[in-house]
PDB file of C-alpha atoms in Angstrom:
ATOM      1  CA  UNK K  15      14.264  -5.503   4.701  1.00 81.00           C
ATOM      2  CA  UNK K  16      12.870  -7.923   2.138  1.00 88.00           C
ATOM      3  CA  UNK K  17      15.810 -10.337   2.174  1.00 86.00           C
ATOM      4  CA  UNK K  18      14.145 -12.579   4.768  1.00 91.00           C
ATOM      5  CA  UNK K  19      11.287 -13.319   2.354  1.00 92.00           C
ATOM      6  CA  UNK K  20      11.168 -15.865  -0.498  1.00 93.00           C
ATOM      7  CA  UNK K  21      12.179 -14.577  -3.934  1.00 95.00           C
ATOM      8  CA  UNK K  22       8.613 -14.533  -5.323  1.00 96.00           C
ATOM      9  CA  UNK K  23       7.486 -12.329  -2.393  1.00 95.00           C
ATOM     10  CA  UNK K  24      10.478 -10.017  -2.882  1.00 95.00           C
ATOM     11  CA  UNK K  25       9.793  -9.754  -6.615  1.00 96.00           C
ATOM     12  CA  UNK K  26       6.100  -8.968  -6.070  1.00 97.00           C
ATOM     13  CA  UNK K  27       6.831  -6.389  -3.358  1.00 97.00           C
ATOM     14  CA  UNK K  28       9.443  -4.609  -5.480  1.00 96.00           C
ATOM     15  CA  UNK K  29       7.148  -4.665  -8.508  1.00 98.00           C
ATOM     16  CA  UNK K  30       4.263  -3.153  -6.501  1.00 97.00           C
ATOM     17  CA  UNK K  31       6.556  -0.569  -4.901  1.00 97.00           C
ATOM     18  CA  UNK K  32       7.755   0.547  -8.332  1.00 97.00           C
ATOM     19  CA  UNK K  33       4.202   0.669  -9.701  1.00 98.00           C
ATOM     20  CA  UNK K  34       2.932   2.790  -6.807  1.00 97.00           C
ATOM     21  CA  UNK K  35       5.944   5.154  -6.685  1.00 95.00           C
ATOM     22  CA  UNK K  36       5.702   5.741 -10.433  1.00 96.00           C
ATOM     23  CA  UNK K  37       1.967   6.411 -10.178  1.00 97.00           C
ATOM     24  CA  UNK K  38       2.139   8.668  -7.105  1.00 96.00           C
ATOM     25  CA  UNK K  39       5.601  10.305  -6.937  1.00 94.00           C
ATOM     26  CA  UNK K  40       4.205  13.199  -4.891  1.00 91.00           C
ATOM     27  CA  UNK K  41       3.281  10.877  -2.032  1.00 93.00           C
ATOM     28  CA  UNK K  42       5.436   9.487   0.786  1.00 93.00           C
ATOM     29  CA  UNK K  43       6.356   5.898   1.492  1.00 95.00           C
ATOM     30  CA  UNK K  44       5.814   4.850   5.117  1.00 95.00           C
ATOM     31  CA  UNK K  45       7.556   1.596   6.071  1.00 94.00           C
ATOM     32  CA  UNK K  46       6.543  -0.623   8.970  1.00 93.00           C
ATOM     33  CA  UNK K  47       8.595  -3.761   9.615  1.00 90.00           C
ATOM     34  CA  UNK K  48       7.117  -6.268  12.032  1.00 87.00           C
ATOM     35  CA  UNK K  49       8.056  -9.805  13.038  1.00 84.00           C
ATOM     36  CA  UNK K  50       5.578 -11.428  10.615  1.00 88.00           C
ATOM     37  CA  UNK K  51       5.385  -8.863   7.788  1.00 92.00           C
ATOM     38  CA  UNK K  52       6.654  -5.696   6.224  1.00 95.00           C
ATOM     39  CA  UNK K  53       4.001  -3.141   5.346  1.00 95.00           C
ATOM     40  CA  UNK K  54       4.563  -0.136   3.110  1.00 96.00           C
ATOM     41  CA  UNK K  55       1.934   2.533   2.679  1.00 96.00           C
ATOM     42  CA  UNK K  56       1.733   5.731   0.626  1.00 96.00           C
ATOM     43  CA  UNK K  57       0.461   8.945   2.162  1.00 94.00           C
ATOM     44  CA  UNK K  58       0.432  12.723   1.599  1.00 89.00           C
ATOM     45  CA  UNK K  59       1.774  13.232   5.120  1.00 88.00           C
ATOM     46  CA  UNK K  60       3.891  11.204   7.533  1.00 87.00           C
ATOM     47  CA  UNK K  61       0.752   9.889   9.256  1.00 86.00           C
ATOM     48  CA  UNK K  62      -0.521   6.339   8.875  1.00 86.00           C
ATOM     49  CA  UNK K  63      -4.098   7.614   8.988  1.00 88.00           C
ATOM     50  CA  UNK K  64      -3.540   9.363   5.649  1.00 91.00           C
ATOM     51  CA  UNK K  65      -2.359   6.237   3.785  1.00 94.00           C
ATOM     52  CA  UNK K  66      -4.374   5.618   0.617  1.00 96.00           C
ATOM     53  CA  UNK K  67      -2.684   2.480  -0.743  1.00 98.00           C
ATOM     54  CA  UNK K  68      -0.310  -0.031   0.789  1.00 97.00           C
ATOM     55  CA  UNK K  69       1.002  -3.531   0.554  1.00 97.00           C
ATOM     56  CA  UNK K  70       2.036  -6.071   3.128  1.00 97.00           C
ATOM     57  CA  UNK K  71       4.615  -8.739   2.376  1.00 96.00           C
ATOM     58  CA  UNK K  72       4.276 -12.001   4.276  1.00 96.00           C
ATOM     59  CA  UNK K  73       6.317 -15.196   4.035  1.00 94.00           C
ATOM     60  CA  UNK K  74       4.033 -16.733   1.385  1.00 95.00           C
ATOM     61  CA  UNK K  75       2.226 -13.854  -0.321  1.00 96.00           C
ATOM     62  CA  UNK K  76       1.701 -10.107  -0.701  1.00 98.00           C
ATOM     63  CA  UNK K  77      -1.545  -8.195  -0.157  1.00 98.00           C
ATOM     64  CA  UNK K  78      -2.267  -4.924  -1.922  1.00 98.00           C
ATOM     65  CA  UNK K  79      -4.385  -2.886   0.467  1.00 98.00           C
ATOM     66  CA  UNK K  80      -6.644   0.131   0.634  1.00 97.00           C
ATOM     67  CA  UNK K  81      -7.151   1.716   4.061  1.00 92.00           C
ATOM     68  CA  UNK K  82     -10.568   3.058   3.091  1.00 93.00           C
ATOM     69  CA  UNK K  83     -11.328   0.307   0.615  1.00 96.00           C
ATOM     70  CA  UNK K  84     -14.905   0.154   1.818  1.00 96.00           C
ATOM     71  CA  UNK K  85     -15.459   3.463  -0.041  1.00 95.00           C
ATOM     72  CA  UNK K  86     -14.085   2.245  -3.367  1.00 97.00           C
ATOM     73  CA  UNK K  87     -16.177   1.301  -6.371  1.00 97.00           C
ATOM     74  CA  UNK K  88     -15.250  -2.380  -6.802  1.00 97.00           C
ATOM     75  CA  UNK K  89     -17.822  -3.805  -9.258  1.00 97.00           C
ATOM     76  CA  UNK K  90     -15.847  -7.023  -9.825  1.00 98.00           C
ATOM     77  CA  UNK K  91     -15.621  -7.565  -6.032  1.00 97.00           C
ATOM     78  CA  UNK K  92     -11.875  -8.199  -6.202  1.00 98.00           C
ATOM     79  CA  UNK K  93     -11.200  -6.619  -2.821  1.00 98.00           C
ATOM     80  CA  UNK K  94     -11.570  -8.756   0.287  1.00 98.00           C
ATOM     81  CA  UNK K  95     -12.062  -7.829   3.917  1.00 96.00           C
ATOM     82  CA  UNK K  96     -14.807  -7.825   6.487  1.00 91.00           C
ATOM     83  CA  UNK K  97     -13.661  -4.871   8.586  1.00 89.00           C
ATOM     84  CA  UNK K  98     -15.206  -1.423   8.661  1.00 93.00           C
ATOM     85  CA  UNK K  99     -12.664   0.145   6.288  1.00 94.00           C
ATOM     86  CA  UNK K 100      -9.693  -1.900   5.093  1.00 95.00           C
ATOM     87  CA  UNK K 101      -9.906  -3.982   1.912  1.00 98.00           C
ATOM     88  CA  UNK K 102      -7.155  -5.920   0.162  1.00 98.00           C
ATOM     89  CA  UNK K 103      -6.309  -7.886  -2.945  1.00 98.00           C
ATOM     90  CA  UNK K 104      -4.181 -10.988  -2.468  1.00 98.00           C
ATOM     91  CA  UNK K 105      -1.468 -10.990  -5.102  1.00 96.00           C
ATOM     92  CA  UNK K 106      -0.802 -14.020  -7.211  1.00 94.00           C
ATOM     93  CA  UNK K 107       1.539 -14.021 -10.180  1.00 94.00           C
ATOM     94  CA  UNK K 108       2.458 -10.568 -11.433  1.00 96.00           C
ATOM     95  CA  UNK K 109       1.421 -11.614 -14.962  1.00 95.00           C
ATOM     96  CA  UNK K 110      -2.111 -12.270 -13.644  1.00 96.00           C
ATOM     97  CA  UNK K 111      -2.422  -8.913 -11.843  1.00 97.00           C
ATOM     98  CA  UNK K 112      -5.488  -6.943 -13.039  1.00 98.00           C
ATOM     99  CA  UNK K 113      -3.384  -3.837 -13.614  1.00 98.00           C
ATOM    100  CA  UNK K 114      -5.919  -1.406 -15.071  1.00 98.00           C
ATOM    101  CA  UNK K 115      -8.596  -2.377 -12.560  1.00 98.00           C
ATOM    102  CA  UNK K 116      -6.260  -1.936  -9.569  1.00 98.00           C
ATOM    103  CA  UNK K 117      -4.794   1.315 -10.915  1.00 98.00           C
ATOM    104  CA  UNK K 118      -8.351   2.643 -11.171  1.00 98.00           C
ATOM    105  CA  UNK K 119      -8.921   1.686  -7.514  1.00 98.00           C
ATOM    106  CA  UNK K 120      -5.606   3.297  -6.533  1.00 98.00           C
ATOM    107  CA  UNK K 121      -6.575   6.517  -8.307  1.00 98.00           C
ATOM    108  CA  UNK K 122      -9.979   6.555  -6.621  1.00 98.00           C
ATOM    109  CA  UNK K 123      -8.363   5.898  -3.251  1.00 97.00           C
ATOM    110  CA  UNK K 124      -5.903   8.751  -3.891  1.00 95.00           C
ATOM    111  CA  UNK K 125      -8.781  11.136  -4.645  1.00 95.00           C
ATOM    112  CA  UNK K 126     -10.689  10.012  -1.545  1.00 95.00           C
ATOM    113  CA  UNK K 127      -7.616  10.516   0.642  1.00 93.00           C
ATOM    114  CA  UNK K 128      -6.991  13.975  -0.837  1.00 89.00           C
ATOM    115  CA  UNK K 129     -10.573  14.986  -0.091  1.00 91.00           C
ATOM    116  CA  UNK K 130     -10.322  13.670   3.485  1.00 88.00           C
ATOM    117  CA  UNK K 131      -7.109  15.527   4.403  1.00 82.00           C
ATOM    118  CA  UNK K 132      -7.465  17.813   7.375  1.00 77.00           C
ATOM    119  CA  UNK K 133      -6.980  21.494   6.453  1.00 65.00           C
ATOM    120  CA  UNK K 134      -3.968  21.840   8.746  1.00 63.00           C
ATOM    121  CA  UNK K 135      -2.229  18.656   7.606  1.00 63.00           C
ATOM    122  CA  UNK K 136       1.498  19.112   7.071  1.00 66.00           C
ATOM    123  CA  UNK K 137       1.970  17.951   3.502  1.00 67.00           C
ATOM    124  CA  UNK K 138       5.320  16.504   2.497  1.00 68.00           C
ATOM    125  CA  UNK K 139       6.331  14.918  -0.765  1.00 70.00           C
ATOM    126  CA  UNK K 140       8.514  12.139  -2.142  1.00 73.00           C
ATOM    127  CA  UNK K 141       9.945  10.881   1.147  1.00 66.00           C
ATOM    128  CA  UNK K 142      10.694   7.355   2.352  1.00 77.00           C
ATOM    129  CA  UNK K 143      10.013   7.240   6.084  1.00 73.00           C
ATOM    130  CA  UNK K 144      10.769   4.233   8.266  1.00 73.00           C
ATOM    131  CA  UNK K 145       8.071   4.377  10.905  1.00 70.00           C
ATOM    132  CA  UNK K 146       8.883   1.168  12.745  1.00 71.00           C
ATOM    133  CA  UNK K 147      11.703  -1.255  12.153  1.00 63.00           C
ATOM    134  CA  UNK K 148      11.980  -4.802  13.446  1.00 57.00           C
ATOM    135  CA  UNK K 149      13.569  -4.760  16.890  1.00 56.00           C
ATOM    136  CA  UNK K 150      12.787  -1.090  17.562  1.00 52.00           C
ATOM    137  CA  UNK K 151       9.291  -1.472  19.008  1.00 50.00           C
ATOM    138  CA  UNK K 152       8.768   0.298  22.308  1.00 43.00           C
TER     139      UNK K 152
END
């Protein structure tokens, strides 16, 4: 799915995917491929509403995102976004990525998402789920 993107976008997306999978192996990867981007989110269920961290790959860059980023403690104000909930960090070079800071935000987001799970949520673990693939929209 990433082959249509420039090499630096592919490299960043694969690097982030590896980082997140290694950090949260008990979660599930939900993949959404659209005409202008591919978005991958990690959740405890197969529901997009339970995603706690994600990234979106575009033709020129990758954004690391937090679906309830408005709740995160971000003292350095690295997350951007004016919406009610979603916040993101626009990736530059991997060598410049503030790894420890972002891992701390990921961990906090994970804890927030765990606390917000509905009691009857069907938990699944370690799955890659293609939710929407380019050309399959209804």
